[in-house]
Coordinates of C-alpha atoms in Angstrom, one line a residue:
M101 CA 0.1 0.0 -0.1
G102 CA 2.8 2.3 0.9
D103 CA 4.1 2.9 -2.7
K104 CA 0.7 3.1 -4.2
P105 CA 0.7 6.3 -6.4
L106 CA -1.9 8.9 -5.4
R107 CA -4.0 10.4 -8.0
V108 CA -4.1 14.0 -7.9
L109 CA -5.8 17.2 -9.7
A110 CA -4.3 20.6 -9.5
C111 CA -6.2 23.6 -10.8
G112 CA -5.8 27.3 -11.7
D113 CA -7.9 30.2 -10.5
V114 CA -11.4 29.0 -10.1
E115 CA -12.5 32.7 -9.4
G116 CA -15.9 31.7 -8.2
R117 CA -16.8 29.2 -11.1
I118 CA -17.1 26.5 -8.6
N119 CA -19.9 24.4 -10.3
A120 CA -18.0 24.6 -13.7
L121 CA -14.9 23.3 -11.8
F122 CA -16.9 20.4 -10.0
N123 CA -19.0 19.4 -13.0
R124 CA -15.6 18.9 -15.0
V125 CA -14.1 16.7 -12.1
N126 CA -17.3 14.9 -12.2
A127 CA -16.8 14.0 -15.7
I128 CA -12.9 13.2 -15.7
Q129 CA -13.8 10.9 -12.8
K130 CA -16.7 9.3 -14.5
K131 CA -14.1 8.5 -17.5
S132 CA -10.9 8.1 -15.7
G133 CA -12.1 6.8 -12.2
Q134 CA -11.8 8.6 -8.7
F135 CA -9.2 10.9 -7.8
D136 CA -7.7 11.2 -4.3
L137 CA -7.6 15.2 -4.0
L138 CA -7.9 18.3 -5.8
L139 CA -5.5 21.2 -5.1
C140 CA -6.5 24.6 -6.2
V141 CA -4.1 27.5 -6.6
G142 CA -4.6 31.2 -7.5
E143 CA -8.0 32.8 -6.6
F144 CA -11.0 30.3 -5.7
F145 CA -13.3 32.7 -4.8
G146 CA -15.0 35.4 -7.1
N147 CA -16.6 39.0 -6.6
S148 CA -19.8 38.9 -8.4
S149 CA -23.1 38.0 -6.6
E150 CA -23.5 35.0 -9.0
A151 CA -20.3 33.5 -7.5
E152 CA -21.3 34.1 -4.1
A153 CA -24.5 32.0 -4.9
E154 CA -22.5 29.2 -6.2
W155 CA -20.6 29.0 -3.0
E156 CA -23.2 29.5 -0.8
A157 CA -25.0 26.1 -2.1
Y158 CA -21.7 24.2 -0.9
K159 CA -21.4 26.0 2.4
S160 CA -24.9 25.4 3.5
G161 CA -24.6 21.8 2.5
A162 CA -27.3 21.7 -0.5
K163 CA -24.3 20.7 -2.7
K164 CA -21.2 18.7 -1.9
A165 CA -17.7 18.8 -3.5
P166 CA -17.3 15.6 -5.3
I167 CA -13.6 15.1 -4.1
H168 CA -11.3 16.4 -1.2
T169 CA -10.7 19.8 -2.2
Y170 CA -7.8 21.9 -0.8
I171 CA -7.8 25.6 -1.6
L172 CA -5.1 28.3 -1.0
G173 CA -6.1 31.6 1.2
A174 CA -7.0 34.8 -0.7
A175 CA -5.0 36.5 -3.2
S176 CA -7.2 39.6 -3.1
Q177 CA -8.8 42.1 -0.4
E178 CA -12.2 41.3 -2.0
T179 CA -12.2 37.5 -1.4
V180 CA -10.7 37.7 2.0
K181 CA -14.3 37.4 3.8
Y182 CA -14.7 34.0 2.5
S183 CA -11.6 32.5 4.6
P184 CA -12.1 33.7 8.1
N185 CA -9.2 31.8 9.7
S186 CA -5.4 32.7 8.4
D187 CA -4.4 29.4 9.9
G188 CA -6.8 27.5 7.4
C189 CA -10.1 25.6 8.0
E190 CA -13.0 23.5 6.6
L191 CA -15.1 26.0 4.7
A192 CA -17.7 23.2 3.5
E193 CA -17.9 19.5 3.4
N194 CA -14.7 18.3 1.2
V195 CA -13.6 22.1 0.9
T196 CA -10.5 23.0 3.2
C197 CA -8.8 26.4 3.2
L198 CA -5.2 25.6 3.8
G199 CA -4.4 29.2 5.3
R200 CA -1.6 31.7 4.8
R201 CA 1.5 29.2 4.8
G202 CA 2.3 25.9 6.2
I203 CA 2.9 22.1 5.7
F204 CA 0.1 19.6 4.9
T205 CA 0.9 16.0 5.3
G206 CA -1.7 13.5 4.2
A207 CA -2.1 10.0 5.8
S208 CA -0.3 8.6 2.7
G209 CA 2.8 10.6 3.8
L210 CA 2.6 13.0 0.9
Q211 CA 4.1 16.4 2.0
I212 CA 2.5 19.6 0.6
A213 CA 4.0 23.0 1.3
Y214 CA 2.0 26.2 0.7
V215 CA 1.8 29.9 0.8
S216 CA -1.4 31.8 -0.1
G217 CA -1.9 35.3 -1.4
R218 CA 0.7 37.8 -2.8
E219 CA 4.0 39.0 -1.4
A220 CA 3.2 42.1 0.8
Q221 CA 4.5 45.4 -0.2
Q222 CA 4.4 47.0 3.6
E223 CA 4.1 46.0 7.2
P224 CA 1.7 45.2 8.7
A225 CA 0.9 42.8 5.8
P226 CA -2.9 43.0 4.4
S227 CA -4.7 39.5 5.2
H228 CA -4.5 38.4 1.7
C229 CA -0.5 38.7 1.6
F230 CA 2.5 36.9 2.8
T231 CA 5.6 38.4 4.2
S232 CA 9.4 37.1 4.6
K233 CA 8.5 35.9 8.1
D234 CA 6.0 33.7 6.8
T235 CA 8.1 32.0 4.1
S236 CA 11.1 31.9 6.9
A237 CA 8.8 30.2 9.2
L238 CA 7.9 27.6 6.9
V239 CA 11.5 26.5 5.7
A240 CA 13.3 26.7 9.0
P241 CA 11.7 23.7 10.7
L242 CA 12.3 21.6 7.4
L243 CA 15.8 22.6 6.6
S244 CA 16.8 22.3 10.4
N245 CA 16.1 18.2 9.8
S246 CA 19.4 16.8 8.1
K247 CA 17.5 14.2 6.4
F248 CA 15.1 16.7 4.4
R249 CA 15.5 16.2 0.8
G250 CA 12.4 18.3 -0.3
V251 CA 8.6 18.3 -0.5
D252 CA 6.4 16.4 -2.7
I253 CA 4.2 19.4 -3.7
L254 CA 4.4 23.3 -3.2
L255 CA 1.6 25.4 -4.0
T256 CA 1.6 29.1 -4.2
S257 CA -0.5 31.7 -5.7
Q258 CA 2.3 33.6 -7.4
W259 CA 4.9 32.7 -9.6
P260 CA 8.6 32.2 -8.7
R261 CA 10.4 35.0 -10.4
G262 CA 12.8 33.6 -13.0
V263 CA 11.5 30.0 -13.0
W264 CA 11.8 30.5 -17.1
Q265 CA 15.5 30.7 -16.9
Y266 CA 17.4 27.8 -18.6
G267 CA 14.0 26.5 -20.0
N268 CA 11.0 26.9 -22.1
S269 CA 9.6 30.6 -22.2
P270 CA 6.0 31.2 -20.9
E271 CA 3.3 33.1 -22.8
T272 CA 3.1 36.2 -20.7
D273 CA 5.2 39.2 -20.1
T274 CA 8.0 37.8 -17.8
K275 CA 9.0 41.3 -17.0
F276 CA 6.6 41.6 -14.3
C277 CA 5.8 38.1 -13.6
G278 CA 6.5 36.0 -10.3
V279 CA 8.4 37.5 -7.2
S280 CA 11.9 36.4 -5.9
S281 CA 10.7 35.1 -2.3
I282 CA 8.8 32.4 -4.0
A283 CA 11.6 31.6 -6.2
E284 CA 14.2 31.5 -3.0
L285 CA 11.4 29.2 -1.4
A286 CA 11.2 26.9 -4.2
D287 CA 14.9 26.6 -4.4
K288 CA 15.0 25.8 -0.6
L289 CA 12.1 23.4 -0.6
K290 CA 12.7 21.6 -3.9
P291 CA 9.4 20.6 -4.5
R292 CA 8.7 17.4 -6.9
Y293 CA 5.7 19.8 -8.4
H294 CA 5.3 23.3 -7.9
F295 CA 1.7 24.7 -9.0
A296 CA 0.7 28.3 -9.3
G297 CA -1.8 30.7 -10.6
L298 CA -2.8 34.4 -11.2
E299 CA -1.0 35.0 -14.6
A300 CA -4.4 33.6 -16.8
V301 CA -1.7 31.3 -18.6
H302 CA -0.7 27.7 -18.5
Y303 CA 2.8 27.1 -18.5
E304 CA 4.5 23.9 -18.0
R305 CA 8.0 24.1 -17.5
L306 CA 10.7 21.7 -18.6
P307 CA 12.0 19.7 -15.3
Y308 CA 14.9 21.2 -13.5
R309 CA 17.6 19.5 -11.5
N310 CA 18.2 20.4 -7.9
H311 CA 21.9 19.4 -7.7
V312 CA 25.1 20.6 -9.5
V313 CA 26.1 18.2 -12.1
L314 CA 29.6 16.3 -11.0
Q315 CA 29.7 18.5 -7.6
E316 CA 26.8 17.1 -5.7
N317 CA 24.8 13.7 -5.4
A318 CA 22.0 13.4 -7.7
Q319 CA 18.8 14.8 -6.3
H320 CA 15.2 14.4 -7.7
V321 CA 13.8 17.0 -10.2
S322 CA 11.4 19.5 -10.0
R323 CA 8.4 20.7 -12.2
F324 CA 7.0 23.8 -12.4
I325 CA 3.3 24.1 -13.8
A326 CA 1.1 27.1 -13.9
L327 CA -2.4 26.8 -14.7
A328 CA -4.8 29.2 -16.2
A329 CA -8.6 30.2 -15.2
V330 CA -11.4 27.7 -14.9
N331 CA -13.4 27.9 -18.1
N332 CA -11.1 30.8 -19.7
P333 CA -12.2 32.0 -22.9
A334 CA -9.0 30.9 -24.7
K335 CA -9.5 27.5 -23.4
K336 CA -6.0 27.4 -21.8
K337 CA -5.4 24.3 -19.5
Y338 CA -6.7 24.8 -15.9
L339 CA -6.5 21.2 -14.8
Y340 CA -3.7 19.1 -14.5
A341 CA -3.8 15.3 -13.4
F342 CA -0.7 13.3 -12.2
N343 CA 0.2 10.2 -10.3
I344 CA 2.4 10.6 -7.4
V345 CA 4.2 8.2 -4.9
P346 CA 5.2 10.1 -1.8
M347 CA 8.8 10.9 -1.7
K348 CA 9.2 9.1 1.6
N349 CA 7.7 5.8 0.2
M350 CA 10.1 5.7 -2.8
D351 CA 13.2 3.9 -3.6
P352 CA 15.9 6.5 -3.6
A353 CA 17.3 5.2 -6.9
E354 CA 13.9 5.7 -8.5
L355 CA 13.4 9.2 -7.1
V356 CA 16.4 10.6 -8.3
K357 CA 16.1 9.5 -12.2
Q358 CA 16.7 12.4 -14.4
P359 CA 14.3 12.8 -17.4
Q360 CA 16.0 13.4 -20.8
D361 CA 14.5 17.0 -21.1
V362 CA 16.0 18.0 -17.7
T363 CA 17.6 21.6 -17.6
E364 CA 19.8 23.6 -15.0
N365 CA 18.0 25.0 -11.8
P366 CA 16.5 28.3 -12.9
Y367 CA 17.4 29.7 -9.4
L368 CA 21.1 28.7 -9.8
K369 CA 23.3 31.9 -9.0
P370 CA 26.8 31.1 -10.0
M371 CA 29.7 32.0 -7.4
K372 CA 32.6 34.1 -8.3
N373 CA 35.0 35.3 -5.6
G374 CA 32.6 34.4 -3.0
K375 CA 30.0 36.9 -4.6
K376 CA 26.5 36.1 -6.3
E377 CA 26.4 37.1 -9.7
K378 CA 23.6 37.6 -12.2
P379 CA 23.0 34.8 -14.6
P380 CA 25.0 35.3 -17.9
P381 CA 23.4 37.8 -20.5
S382 CA 22.8 35.0 -22.8
M383 CA 20.0 33.8 -20.4
T384 CA 18.5 37.0 -19.6
G385 CA 17.4 38.2 -22.9
A386 CA 16.5 34.9 -24.3
E387 CA 16.1 32.0 -22.1
E388 CA 18.3 28.7 -22.3
E389 CA 16.6 25.9 -23.9
P390 CA 17.0 22.5 -22.3
V391 CA 20.8 21.5 -22.5
S392 CA 19.8 18.2 -23.3
Q393 CA 19.2 19.1 -26.8
F394 CA 21.0 17.0 -29.5
F395 CA 23.3 15.0 -27.4
F396 CA 23.9 14.7 -23.7
D397 CA 24.8 12.3 -20.8
L398 CA 21.9 10.9 -18.7
G399 CA 24.3 8.5 -16.6
Q400 CA 26.2 8.9 -13.5
N401 CA 29.3 7.5 -15.6
K402 CA 31.3 9.5 -17.9
P403 CA 30.9 8.2 -21.3
Q404 CA 34.0 6.0 -22.4
H405 CA 36.2 7.4 -24.7
Q406 CA 36.1 6.5 -28.4
Q407 CA 39.5 5.9 -30.1
H408 CA 39.2 7.6 -33.6
H409 CA 40.8 5.1 -35.6
G410 CA 43.6 6.3 -38.0
R411 CA 43.7 9.7 -36.2
K412 CA 47.2 11.2 -35.4
R413 CA 45.9 13.5 -32.7
Q414 CA 45.6 11.2 -29.7
T415 CA 43.6 12.2 -26.5
D416 CA 44.6 11.7 -22.8
G417 CA 41.5 10.4 -20.5
D418 CA 38.6 12.3 -21.4
R419 CA 40.2 15.6 -22.4
P420 CA 41.1 16.1 -25.9
N421 CA 44.8 16.8 -26.5
Y422 CA 44.6 19.7 -29.0
P423 CA 47.3 22.4 -29.7
K424 CA 47.3 25.4 -27.8
Q425 CA 45.3 28.0 -29.2
P426 CA 46.3 31.5 -30.0
R427 CA 43.8 33.0 -27.5
K428 CA 41.5 31.1 -24.7
P429 CA 37.9 30.9 -26.0
P430 CA 35.2 32.1 -23.5
Q431 CA 34.3 29.6 -20.6
P432 CA 30.9 28.2 -19.8
T433 CA 29.5 29.6 -16.5
G434 CA 28.3 25.9 -15.7
P435 CA 28.1 22.5 -17.3
C436 CA 28.0 22.7 -21.0
W437 CA 26.8 19.8 -23.0
F438 CA 28.6 20.7 -26.3
C439 CA 32.2 21.9 -25.0
L440 CA 34.5 19.0 -26.0
A441 CA 36.3 19.1 -22.9
S442 CA 33.2 18.7 -20.6
P443 CA 32.5 15.3 -18.9
E444 CA 28.9 15.9 -20.1
V445 CA 29.5 15.3 -24.0
E446 CA 28.7 11.7 -25.2
K447 CA 32.1 11.5 -26.9
H448 CA 30.7 8.2 -28.9
L449 CA 28.9 10.6 -31.3
V450 CA 31.9 12.4 -32.2
I451 CA 33.0 11.9 -35.9
S452 CA 36.0 14.3 -36.3
I453 CA 38.1 16.7 -34.1
G454 CA 39.9 19.6 -35.5
T455 CA 42.1 22.4 -33.6
H456 CA 39.3 24.7 -32.9
C457 CA 36.1 22.7 -34.2
Y458 CA 34.8 19.2 -34.1
M459 CA 32.1 17.1 -35.9
A460 CA 29.4 15.1 -34.2
L461 CA 26.4 12.8 -35.1
A462 CA 23.2 14.7 -34.3
K463 CA 21.4 12.8 -31.5
G464 CA 17.9 11.9 -32.9
G465 CA 18.9 13.1 -36.4
L466 CA 16.6 13.7 -39.3
T467 CA 18.9 11.3 -41.6
P468 CA 21.5 8.8 -40.4
D469 CA 24.2 11.4 -41.7
H470 CA 22.7 14.4 -40.2
V471 CA 25.7 16.2 -38.3
L472 CA 26.6 18.9 -36.3
L473 CA 29.5 21.3 -36.4
L474 CA 30.7 22.7 -33.1
P475 CA 33.4 24.9 -31.9
I476 CA 35.3 23.0 -29.2
G477 CA 35.5 26.1 -27.0
H478 CA 32.5 27.8 -25.5
Y479 CA 31.1 30.1 -28.1
Q480 CA 27.3 30.8 -28.4
S481 CA 26.8 31.5 -32.1
V482 CA 28.3 32.1 -35.3
V483 CA 28.6 35.6 -34.8
D484 CA 30.8 35.2 -31.6
L485 CA 33.5 33.2 -33.1
A486 CA 36.9 34.1 -32.9
S487 CA 38.7 34.5 -36.6
E488 CA 40.7 31.2 -36.3
V489 CA 37.6 29.2 -35.1
V490 CA 35.6 30.6 -38.4
E491 CA 38.5 29.8 -40.5
E492 CA 38.5 26.0 -39.6
M493 CA 34.5 26.0 -39.2
E494 CA 34.7 27.0 -43.0
K495 CA 37.3 24.2 -43.8
Y496 CA 34.7 21.7 -42.1
K497 CA 31.9 23.3 -44.1
S498 CA 34.0 22.8 -47.4
S499 CA 35.0 19.1 -46.5
I500 CA 31.3 18.1 -45.8
K501 CA 29.8 19.8 -48.8
K502 CA 32.5 17.6 -50.9
F503 CA 31.7 14.5 -49.0
C504 CA 27.8 15.0 -49.7
K505 CA 28.3 15.9 -53.3
S506 CA 30.3 12.5 -53.8
R507 CA 27.2 10.9 -52.5
G508 CA 24.9 12.7 -54.8
Q509 CA 23.7 14.9 -52.0
R510 CA 23.2 18.7 -51.4
C511 CA 23.7 19.7 -47.6
I512 CA 21.7 22.3 -45.9
L513 CA 23.0 24.1 -42.9
F514 CA 21.2 26.2 -40.2
E515 CA 21.8 27.3 -36.9
R516 CA 19.1 28.7 -34.4
N517 CA 20.8 31.2 -31.9
Y518 CA 18.0 31.4 -29.3
R519 CA 17.8 29.6 -26.1
S520 CA 20.9 27.9 -26.8
Q521 CA 24.4 28.4 -25.0
H522 CA 26.6 26.4 -27.4
L523 CA 26.7 27.1 -31.2
Q524 CA 25.4 24.0 -33.1
L525 CA 25.5 24.3 -36.6
Q526 CA 23.2 21.7 -38.1
V527 CA 24.2 20.1 -41.4
V528 CA 21.3 18.0 -43.2
P529 CA 22.3 16.3 -46.3
V530 CA 19.4 15.9 -48.6
A531 CA 19.5 13.5 -51.5
M532 CA 19.5 15.7 -55.1
E533 CA 16.9 13.8 -56.8
K534 CA 14.6 14.6 -53.8
C535 CA 14.4 18.3 -54.3
S536 CA 16.0 21.2 -55.7
T537 CA 17.6 24.1 -53.9
E538 CA 14.8 26.2 -55.1
D539 CA 12.2 23.7 -53.4
I540 CA 14.3 23.9 -50.4
K541 CA 14.2 27.8 -50.3
E542 CA 10.4 27.8 -51.1
A543 CA 9.6 25.3 -48.2
F544 CA 11.6 27.4 -45.8
M545 CA 10.0 30.7 -47.0
T546 CA 6.5 29.0 -47.2
Q547 CA 6.6 27.7 -43.5
A548 CA 8.1 31.0 -42.2
E549 CA 5.3 33.0 -43.6
E550 CA 2.5 30.8 -42.3
Q551 CA 4.0 31.7 -38.7
Q552 CA 4.0 35.4 -39.6
M553 CA 8.0 35.3 -39.9
E554 CA 9.7 37.2 -42.2
L555 CA 12.5 35.4 -43.5
M556 CA 14.9 37.1 -45.6
E557 CA 17.1 36.3 -48.3
I558 CA 20.9 37.6 -47.7
P559 CA 23.8 37.0 -50.6
A560 CA 26.1 34.5 -50.2
H561 CA 29.1 36.7 -49.5
T562 CA 27.3 38.5 -46.8
D563 CA 28.9 38.0 -43.2
L564 CA 26.4 37.6 -40.6
K565 CA 28.0 39.9 -38.2
Q566 CA 27.1 42.5 -40.4
I567 CA 23.3 42.2 -39.6
A568 CA 23.4 40.2 -36.5
P569 CA 25.6 41.9 -33.7
P570 CA 26.7 39.3 -30.9
G571 CA 23.6 38.9 -28.6
T572 CA 21.1 38.8 -31.3
P573 CA 18.6 35.9 -31.3
Y574 CA 18.6 34.7 -34.9
F575 CA 18.0 31.7 -37.4
Y576 CA 19.7 31.2 -40.4
V577 CA 19.7 28.5 -43.2
E578 CA 22.7 27.9 -45.6
L579 CA 21.7 26.6 -49.1
D580 CA 24.2 24.4 -50.9
T581 CA 24.7 27.4 -53.5
G582 CA 25.8 29.4 -50.7
D583 CA 22.6 31.7 -50.4
K584 CA 21.6 32.4 -47.0
L585 CA 18.0 32.8 -45.4
F586 CA 17.9 34.8 -42.3
Y587 CA 15.1 35.7 -39.5
R588 CA 16.0 38.1 -36.5
I589 CA 14.0 36.4 -33.7
K590 CA 11.6 38.5 -31.7
K591 CA 9.9 35.9 -29.3
N592 CA 8.2 32.5 -29.3
F593 CA 10.3 31.1 -31.8
P594 CA 9.4 27.3 -32.8
L595 CA 12.6 25.5 -31.6
Q596 CA 12.3 22.6 -34.1
F597 CA 11.4 25.0 -37.2
G598 CA 14.7 23.9 -39.2
R599 CA 13.8 20.3 -38.6
E600 CA 10.0 20.8 -39.4
V601 CA 10.8 22.3 -42.8
L602 CA 13.2 19.8 -43.9
A603 CA 11.2 16.9 -42.4
S604 CA 7.8 18.3 -44.5
E605 CA 6.2 16.3 -47.0
A606 CA 7.5 19.0 -49.6
L607 CA 11.0 18.0 -48.8
L608 CA 12.3 14.9 -47.1
N609 CA 8.8 13.7 -46.2
I610 CA 9.5 12.3 -42.9
P611 CA 7.2 14.3 -40.7
M612 CA 7.5 12.0 -37.9
R613 CA 11.0 12.8 -37.3
A614 CA 10.4 16.7 -37.1
D615 CA 11.0 16.6 -33.3
W616 CA 14.4 15.0 -32.2
R617 CA 12.8 13.6 -29.3
E618 CA 11.0 11.1 -31.2
C619 CA 13.8 9.9 -32.9
K620 CA 15.8 8.3 -30.2
C621 CA 18.4 5.1 -30.7
T622 CA 20.1 3.2 -28.2
K623 CA 23.7 3.8 -27.3
E624 CA 24.7 0.8 -29.2
E625 CA 22.9 2.0 -32.5
E626 CA 24.3 5.4 -32.1
E627 CA 27.6 4.0 -31.9
D628 CA 27.2 1.8 -35.0
Q629 CA 25.8 4.9 -37.0
A630 CA 28.8 7.3 -36.0
K631 CA 31.3 4.7 -36.7
Q632 CA 29.7 4.2 -40.2
V633 CA 29.7 8.1 -40.7
R634 CA 33.4 8.4 -39.3
S635 CA 34.5 5.9 -41.9
D636 CA 32.5 7.4 -44.7
F637 CA 33.7 10.9 -43.8
G638 CA 37.2 9.8 -43.3
P639 CA 38.7 10.3 -46.9
F640 CA 37.4 13.9 -46.6
D641 CA 38.5 14.7 -43.2
F642 CA 41.3 17.1 -43.1
A643 CA 41.7 16.9 -39.4
L644 CA 43.4 13.2 -40.0
D645 CA 46.1 14.6 -41.8
D646 CA 46.8 17.6 -39.4

């Protein structure tokens, strides 16, 4: 019984639409069976007389909630009247207000921490607000226990500030979204699930880790989910169903398993000379995409080094022994899955290593010979590269074009400098009989137009630095003729755009491979694939002659 998962529903702002919520829950339970509890974040009560009348039916007992329902306290002055006790109390049968802040532990051992209302801007705090005293009082007893690993669920009315860092972007203006006190709370409490409301949008952040890779023991991941308001006209998601085994009943190895799309902790503050720093500039304007994109290491052990057959340049341990560079490339501020010297790199995917750049098989590639060209040092985009790196990158491009031509293929290159921290130049070979360069150009132009994006055609000799200063988010495509298509990214750029176009029916006609996550292979399959490409590319690999 101890490890039986609980079935939980989480809901966004109800705003007095109580009948609509419970009707929906009834419908779900008829279809999927009984859930154990319903957790409501954001504002539960409404201001209108209709909302008051709806609630009165439950309060009087004329109607009954179909499930054990736990709600947060008021998030506005107008609804304070519905929650007379700031410590929480039962408001009606099956409806409990949790109060301003606290820890609720169910009979199953499920531990739920909560903070209601908005951050107070003044003292004494209004009754729909919380203060730093509330968050400190919540955290202190938990952290004083040396065995504390985190809570199962955290419920807050407001969002944590900066939760989108290193992750996917929410569809809301992040300038005024969330508060730092909730971010600090989430960082300390390490919830497996964190739910919040009040922003009228649904946002499911990619899971993030609670430990520093290679410096701390693995811990469980956290998932932040913001939910929209019940029955919102835009039909944004307001109910979230999930199963959870309480942490205390879980096998520790099972608990710390890392999903493939896990990202860095958004609340991580790098330390330098003992002082906290702001996140690097690349993380503040356009947030970081999950670092697991394309190739990554999910295991606790470092990948075994692959010997590159016929290569004169030997390696020492895990670190490539390439000649000293004229100047040291920029260093990453945290673990980087693409810096070749990083233990995170899955080295079995590496095809060729030069002095400043290397080539690797793309994880979940569109085709078996879809590769990446990457700088060995930590550069964010093509426009950031030092001149000696640019020079070698061009040599690689020239070699791979000759390689493709010898196989009756044209090669298409594209780069997305948006929510990425290390340059990955995608190289996708396309059979010449499949489609012409004009077909490829037209497909990119048409799909960009459909998504209201203006893809500009720029001449072959144009240097990207002329139109995109370092730090500018952009997407660009280089055709086999040398012509380039360029788009300056504003916001909400579709991360798989380049793949989607090439995978479309008009070109490669493999729409099911548009998302790399759907194209995973086993490590053995990847090793075989990389070995084949390494062997085929060998005659064109200038790095073997250095």
